[in-house]
Coordinates of C-alpha atoms in Angstrom, one line a residue:
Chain A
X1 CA -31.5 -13.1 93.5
X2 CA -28.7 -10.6 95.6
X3 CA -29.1 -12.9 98.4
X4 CA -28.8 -16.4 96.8
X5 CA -25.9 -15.0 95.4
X6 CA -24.2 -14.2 98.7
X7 CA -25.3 -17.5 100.4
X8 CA -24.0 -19.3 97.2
X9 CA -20.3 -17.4 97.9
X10 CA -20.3 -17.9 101.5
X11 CA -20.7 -21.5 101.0
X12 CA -17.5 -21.1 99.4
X13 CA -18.2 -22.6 95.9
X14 CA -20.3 -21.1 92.7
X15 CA -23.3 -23.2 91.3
X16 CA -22.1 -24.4 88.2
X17 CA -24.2 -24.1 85.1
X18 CA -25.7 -27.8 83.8
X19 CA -26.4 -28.4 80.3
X20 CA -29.2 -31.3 79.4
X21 CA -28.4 -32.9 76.0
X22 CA -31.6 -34.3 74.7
X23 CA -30.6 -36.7 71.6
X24 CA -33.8 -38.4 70.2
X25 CA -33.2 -41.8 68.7
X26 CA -34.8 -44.1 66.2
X27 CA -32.5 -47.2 65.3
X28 CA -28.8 -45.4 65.9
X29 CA -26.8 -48.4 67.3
X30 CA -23.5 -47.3 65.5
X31 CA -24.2 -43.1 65.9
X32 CA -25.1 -43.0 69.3
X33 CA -22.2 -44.3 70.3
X34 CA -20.1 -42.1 68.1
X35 CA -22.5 -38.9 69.0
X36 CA -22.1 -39.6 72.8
X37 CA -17.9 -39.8 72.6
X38 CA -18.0 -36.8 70.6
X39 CA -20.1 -34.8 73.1
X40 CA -17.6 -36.3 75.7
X41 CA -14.6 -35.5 73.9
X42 CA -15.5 -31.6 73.6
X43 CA -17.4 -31.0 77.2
X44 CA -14.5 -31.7 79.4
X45 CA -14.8 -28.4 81.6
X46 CA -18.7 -28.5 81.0
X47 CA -21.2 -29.9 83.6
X48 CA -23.8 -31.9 81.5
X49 CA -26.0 -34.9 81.0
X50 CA -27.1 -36.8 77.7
X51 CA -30.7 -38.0 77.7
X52 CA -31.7 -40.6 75.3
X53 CA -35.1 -40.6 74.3
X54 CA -35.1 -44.1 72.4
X55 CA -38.6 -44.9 70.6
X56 CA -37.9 -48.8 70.9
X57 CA -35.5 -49.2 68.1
X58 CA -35.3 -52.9 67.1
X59 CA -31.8 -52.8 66.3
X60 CA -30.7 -52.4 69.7
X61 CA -29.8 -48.9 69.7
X62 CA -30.8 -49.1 73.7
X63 CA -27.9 -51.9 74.6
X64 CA -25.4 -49.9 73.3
X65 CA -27.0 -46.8 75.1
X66 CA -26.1 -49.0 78.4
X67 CA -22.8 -50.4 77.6
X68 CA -22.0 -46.4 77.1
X69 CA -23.4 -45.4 81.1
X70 CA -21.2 -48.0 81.7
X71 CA -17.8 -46.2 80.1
X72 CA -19.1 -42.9 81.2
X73 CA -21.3 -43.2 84.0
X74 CA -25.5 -43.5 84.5
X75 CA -25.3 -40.1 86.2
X76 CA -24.0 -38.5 83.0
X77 CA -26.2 -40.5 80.3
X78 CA -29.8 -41.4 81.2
X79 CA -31.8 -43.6 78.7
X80 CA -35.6 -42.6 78.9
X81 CA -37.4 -44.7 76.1
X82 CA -40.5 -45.3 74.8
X83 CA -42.2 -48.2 73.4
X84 CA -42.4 -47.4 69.7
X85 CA -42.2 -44.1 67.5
X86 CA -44.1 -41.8 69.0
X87 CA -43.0 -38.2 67.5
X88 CA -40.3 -35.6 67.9
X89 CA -42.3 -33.2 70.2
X90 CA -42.9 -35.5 72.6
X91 CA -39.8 -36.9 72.2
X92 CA -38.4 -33.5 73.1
X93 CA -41.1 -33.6 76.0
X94 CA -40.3 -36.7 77.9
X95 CA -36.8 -35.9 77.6
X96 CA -37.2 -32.6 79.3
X97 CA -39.2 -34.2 82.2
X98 CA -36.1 -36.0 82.9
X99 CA -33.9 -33.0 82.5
X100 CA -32.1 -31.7 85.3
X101 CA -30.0 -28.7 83.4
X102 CA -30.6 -25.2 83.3
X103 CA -30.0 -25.4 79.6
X104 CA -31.4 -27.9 77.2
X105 CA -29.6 -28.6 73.9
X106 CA -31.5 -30.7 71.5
X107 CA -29.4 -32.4 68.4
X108 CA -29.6 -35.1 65.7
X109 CA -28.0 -38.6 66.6
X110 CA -27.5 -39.3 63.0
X111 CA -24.1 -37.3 63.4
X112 CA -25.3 -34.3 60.9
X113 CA -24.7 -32.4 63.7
X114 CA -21.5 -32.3 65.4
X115 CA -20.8 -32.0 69.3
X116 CA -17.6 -29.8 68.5
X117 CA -20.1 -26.6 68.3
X118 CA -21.4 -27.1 71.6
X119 CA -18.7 -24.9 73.1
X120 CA -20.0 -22.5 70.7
X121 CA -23.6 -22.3 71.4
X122 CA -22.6 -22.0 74.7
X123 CA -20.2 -19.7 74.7
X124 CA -23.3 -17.7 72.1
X125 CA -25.7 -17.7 75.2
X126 CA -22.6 -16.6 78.0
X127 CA -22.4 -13.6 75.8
X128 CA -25.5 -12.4 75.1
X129 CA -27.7 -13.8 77.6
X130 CA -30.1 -15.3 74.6
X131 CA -33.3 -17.3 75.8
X132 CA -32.7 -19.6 72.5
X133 CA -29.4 -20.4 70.5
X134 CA -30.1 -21.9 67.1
X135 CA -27.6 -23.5 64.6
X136 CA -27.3 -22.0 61.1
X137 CA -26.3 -23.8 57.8
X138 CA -26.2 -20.7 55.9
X139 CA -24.4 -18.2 56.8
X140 CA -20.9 -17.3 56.2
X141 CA -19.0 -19.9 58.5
X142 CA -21.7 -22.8 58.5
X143 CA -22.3 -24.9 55.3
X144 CA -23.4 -28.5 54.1
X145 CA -21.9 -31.3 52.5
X146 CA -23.6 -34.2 50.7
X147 CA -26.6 -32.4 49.3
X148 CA -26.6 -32.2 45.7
X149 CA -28.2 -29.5 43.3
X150 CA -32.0 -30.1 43.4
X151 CA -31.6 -30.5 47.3
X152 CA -30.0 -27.2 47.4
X153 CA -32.9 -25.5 45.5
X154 CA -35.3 -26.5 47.2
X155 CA -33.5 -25.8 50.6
X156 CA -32.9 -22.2 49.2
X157 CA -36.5 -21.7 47.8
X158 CA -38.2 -22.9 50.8
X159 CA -36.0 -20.3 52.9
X160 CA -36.7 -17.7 51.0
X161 CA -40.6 -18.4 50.8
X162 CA -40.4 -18.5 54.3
X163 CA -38.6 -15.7 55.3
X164 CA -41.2 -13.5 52.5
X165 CA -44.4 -15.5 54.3
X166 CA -43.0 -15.4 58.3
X167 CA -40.6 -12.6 58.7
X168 CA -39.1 -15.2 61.4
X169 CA -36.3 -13.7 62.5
X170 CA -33.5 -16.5 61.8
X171 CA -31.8 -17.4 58.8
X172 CA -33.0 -21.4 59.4
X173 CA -35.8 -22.5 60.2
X174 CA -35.4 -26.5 59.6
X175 CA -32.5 -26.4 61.7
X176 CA -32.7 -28.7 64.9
X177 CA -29.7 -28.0 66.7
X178 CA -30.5 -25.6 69.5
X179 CA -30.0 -24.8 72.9
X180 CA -32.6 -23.5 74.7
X181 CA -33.1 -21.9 78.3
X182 CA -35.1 -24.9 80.2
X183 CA -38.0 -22.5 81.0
X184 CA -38.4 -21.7 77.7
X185 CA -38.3 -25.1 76.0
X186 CA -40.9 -25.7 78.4
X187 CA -43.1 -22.9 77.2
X188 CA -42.5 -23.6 73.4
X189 CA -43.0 -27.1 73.6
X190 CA -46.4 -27.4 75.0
X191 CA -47.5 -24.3 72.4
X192 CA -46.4 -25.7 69.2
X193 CA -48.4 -28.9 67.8
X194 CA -47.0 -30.1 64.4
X195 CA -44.9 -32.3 63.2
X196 CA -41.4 -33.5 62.0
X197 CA -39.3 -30.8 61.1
X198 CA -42.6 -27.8 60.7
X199 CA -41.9 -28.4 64.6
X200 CA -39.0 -27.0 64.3
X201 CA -40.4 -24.5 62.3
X202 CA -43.1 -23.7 64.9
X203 CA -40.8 -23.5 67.7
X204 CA -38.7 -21.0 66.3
X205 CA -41.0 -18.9 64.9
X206 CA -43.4 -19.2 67.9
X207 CA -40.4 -18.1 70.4
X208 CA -39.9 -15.0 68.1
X209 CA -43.7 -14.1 68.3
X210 CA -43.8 -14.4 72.2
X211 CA -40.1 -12.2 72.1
X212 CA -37.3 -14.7 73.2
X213 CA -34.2 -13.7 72.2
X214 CA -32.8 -15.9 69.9
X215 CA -29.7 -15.8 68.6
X216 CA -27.5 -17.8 65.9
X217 CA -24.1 -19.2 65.4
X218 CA -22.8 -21.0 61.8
X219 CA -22.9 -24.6 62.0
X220 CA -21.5 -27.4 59.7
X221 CA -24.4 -29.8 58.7
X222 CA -23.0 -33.2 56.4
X223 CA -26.0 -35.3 55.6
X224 CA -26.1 -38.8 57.4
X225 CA -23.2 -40.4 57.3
X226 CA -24.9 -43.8 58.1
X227 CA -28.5 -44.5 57.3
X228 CA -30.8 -42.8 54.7
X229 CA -32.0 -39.5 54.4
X230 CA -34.9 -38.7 52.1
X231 CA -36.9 -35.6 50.7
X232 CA -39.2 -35.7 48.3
X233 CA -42.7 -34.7 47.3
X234 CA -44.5 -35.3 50.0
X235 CA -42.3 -34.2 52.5
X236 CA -42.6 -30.5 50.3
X237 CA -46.2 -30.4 50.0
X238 CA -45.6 -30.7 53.9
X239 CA -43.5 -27.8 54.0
X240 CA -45.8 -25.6 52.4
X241 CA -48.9 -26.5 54.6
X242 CA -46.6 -26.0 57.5
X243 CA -46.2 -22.7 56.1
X244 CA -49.4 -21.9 55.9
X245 CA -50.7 -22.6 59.5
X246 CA -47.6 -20.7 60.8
X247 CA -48.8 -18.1 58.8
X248 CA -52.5 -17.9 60.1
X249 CA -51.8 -19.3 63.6
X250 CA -48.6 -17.3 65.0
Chain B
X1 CA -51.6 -9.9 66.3
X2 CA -51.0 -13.1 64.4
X3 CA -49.3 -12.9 61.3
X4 CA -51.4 -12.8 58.7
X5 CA -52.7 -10.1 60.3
X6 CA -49.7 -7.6 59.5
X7 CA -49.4 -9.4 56.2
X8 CA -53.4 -8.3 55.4
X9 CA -52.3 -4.2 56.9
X10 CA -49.6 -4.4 55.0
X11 CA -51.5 -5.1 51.5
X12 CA -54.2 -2.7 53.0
X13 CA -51.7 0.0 52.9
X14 CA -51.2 -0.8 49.4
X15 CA -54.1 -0.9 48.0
X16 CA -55.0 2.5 49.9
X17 CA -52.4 3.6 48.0
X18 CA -53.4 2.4 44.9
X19 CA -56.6 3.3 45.3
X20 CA -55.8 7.0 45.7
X21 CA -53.2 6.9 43.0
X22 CA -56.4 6.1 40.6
X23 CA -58.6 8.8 42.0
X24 CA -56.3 11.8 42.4
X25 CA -54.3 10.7 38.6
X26 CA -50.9 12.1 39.1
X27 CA -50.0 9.0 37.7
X28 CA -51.9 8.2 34.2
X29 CA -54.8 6.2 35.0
X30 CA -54.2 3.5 32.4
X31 CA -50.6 2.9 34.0
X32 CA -51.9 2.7 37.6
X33 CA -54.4 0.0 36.6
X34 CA -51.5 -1.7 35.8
X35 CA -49.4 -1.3 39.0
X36 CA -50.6 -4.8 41.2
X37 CA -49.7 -6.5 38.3
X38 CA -45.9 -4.9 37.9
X39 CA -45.9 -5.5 42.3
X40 CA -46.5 -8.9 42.0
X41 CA -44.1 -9.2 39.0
X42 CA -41.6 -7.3 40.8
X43 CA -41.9 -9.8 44.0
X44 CA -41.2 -12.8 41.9
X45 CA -38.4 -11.4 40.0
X46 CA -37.1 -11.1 44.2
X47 CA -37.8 -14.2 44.8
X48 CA -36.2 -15.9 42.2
X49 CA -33.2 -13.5 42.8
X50 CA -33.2 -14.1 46.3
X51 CA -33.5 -17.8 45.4
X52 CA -30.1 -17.7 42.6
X53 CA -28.3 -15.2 44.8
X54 CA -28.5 -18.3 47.4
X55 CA -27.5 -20.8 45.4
X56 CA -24.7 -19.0 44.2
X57 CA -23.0 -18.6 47.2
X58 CA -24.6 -21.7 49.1
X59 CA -22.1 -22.0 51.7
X60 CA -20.8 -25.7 51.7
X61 CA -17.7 -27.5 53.5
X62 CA -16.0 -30.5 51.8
X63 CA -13.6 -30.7 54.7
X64 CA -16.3 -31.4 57.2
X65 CA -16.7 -34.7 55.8
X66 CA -13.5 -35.5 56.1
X67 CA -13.1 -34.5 59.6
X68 CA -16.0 -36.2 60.5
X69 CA -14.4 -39.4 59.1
X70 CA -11.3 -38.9 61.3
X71 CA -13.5 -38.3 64.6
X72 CA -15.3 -41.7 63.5
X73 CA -12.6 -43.4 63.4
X74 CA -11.1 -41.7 66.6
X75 CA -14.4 -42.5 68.4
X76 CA -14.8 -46.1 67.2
X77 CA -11.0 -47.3 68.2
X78 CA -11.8 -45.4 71.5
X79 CA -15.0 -47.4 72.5
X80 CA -14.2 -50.7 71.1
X81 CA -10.9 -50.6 73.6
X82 CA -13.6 -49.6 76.4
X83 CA -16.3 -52.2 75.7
X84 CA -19.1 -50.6 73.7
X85 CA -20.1 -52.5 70.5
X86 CA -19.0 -50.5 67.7
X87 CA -20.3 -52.8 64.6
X88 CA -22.8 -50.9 62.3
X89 CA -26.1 -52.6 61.3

């Protein structure tokens, strides 16, 4: 490590950290476009790419995916996409194959999560030298618009029976806005199995069984802007299975 | 150790407790039969506390929306001058 160090400074320049961006995408002509300017807009001293993972949307989410490499460049937005919905896992998968950063971001393209806290999460790892930054909605600075009163119980009462059953570490554990060190999105990904957002569950609670440090910082989380968003029974009876093989399998 | 594991020592150390508790009687018998019962009351009354507390002070931000509806239109007038279809579906 000393010694690449040195050779790095007598070369006369410092290796500058890159950040992959790995937005998976389902039918997001219109917030892809906005997603990417906004990454753009608040990177500018930042040495990134944004990988697409497209599932063939059929409303031509991947034109305007190249009309944008052509505004900003193919070297700083790669489109990797697959034939048809195949799952966020391997999603996340695929896109990291292609990834070339030292740091991996994955993030919404339904613009629930907004590029102006990348600095943030950043800035989170810089400081503490976290394996794993994770985006909170709940905590003090982070919040959410747009969900009404039954949406917020059952956010809260799925928390709570969570952090009883899992002990997890972090005060969300839906939450898929996260920067991860490459190595160790590598690790999680090929460990954790489920689906949707129990994934995310997994991932999380998996990288605090095998000791990652993870970290948090507040983020601000307003439900899809354009498109439809949807919870309902089945996605809770869901939940709670999750729940239960985290609880027997991690 | 998985999980459930320190979940099950956990209620071991419990009912260990319990269980000596009914032999040795410093508390009256009759009330200690009746101690899992008050334990599992008393982690439900959490819960739902837990669960009020929460929505109480369920952090939320208004504003966001709005700024987000500024940066949408900032982004849109941006990439329609620069050649990327902006039209929603």
């Amino acid at each position: 490590m000393e010694e690449r160090k040195d050779e790095l400074q007598t070369k006369g320049k410092e290796k500058k950290i890159k950040y992959s961006i790995i937005v998976p995408t389902y039918n997001e002509r219109l917030n892809i476009a906005l997603i990417i300017y906004l990454i753009f807009k608040h990177l500018r001293d930042v040495e990134f790419e944004v990988i697409v993972v497209d599932d063939g949307s059929p409303d031509g989410t991947q034109d305007i995916v190249k009309q944008l490499q052509q505004v900003y460049g193919e070297d700083r937005i790669l489109l990797r996409a697959r034939p048809r919905k195949l799952g966020l896992g391997t999603a996340y998968y695929h896109g990291l194959k292609h990834a070339t950063g030292d740091f991996v971001v994955i993030m919404d393209a339904d613009l629930s999560h907004h590029p102006k806290y990348l600095p943030s999460f950043i800035r989170k790892q810089k400081e503490t030298g976290a394996n794993i930054v994770t985006g909170t909605r709940y905590v003090k600075n982070g919040g959410v618009h747009g969900w009404n009163l039954m949406r917020k119980l059952t956010s809260r009462g799925a928390n709570v029976l969570a952090q009883t059953l899992l002990w997890p570490g972090v005060s969300d554990l839906t939450g898929s806005f996260r920067l991860y060190e490459r190595s160790v999105l590598e690790d999680l990904v090929t460990s954790c199995v489920s689906k949707g957002y129990v994934f995310q569950m997994e991932m999380i609670v998996r990288a605090t069984r095998k000791g990652y440090h993870v970290e948090e910082v507040p983020i601000t989380f307003v439900d899809r802007v354009f498109g439809s968003s949807k919870l309902g029974g089945s996605e809770i009876v869901e939940y709670l299975k999750g729940l239960v093989y985290l609880l027997f399998t991690t | 150790m998985k999980h459930i594991f320190k979940i099950t020592s956990v209620l071991a150390a419990i009912s260990a407790i319990w269980i000596s508790l009914l032999q040795t009687s410093i508390v009256p018998p009759s009330y200690t039969w009746l101690l899992p019962i008050y334990l599992v009351v008393a982690l439900g009354c959490y819960g739902l506390f837990m669960v009020g507390i929460g929505l109480m002070f369920f952090p939320t931000c208004p504003q966001e929306a709005v700024l987000l509806q500024q940066d949408i239109v900032e982004a849109k007038e941006f990439l329609s001058n620069n050649g990327v279809d902006v039209a929603s579906d």
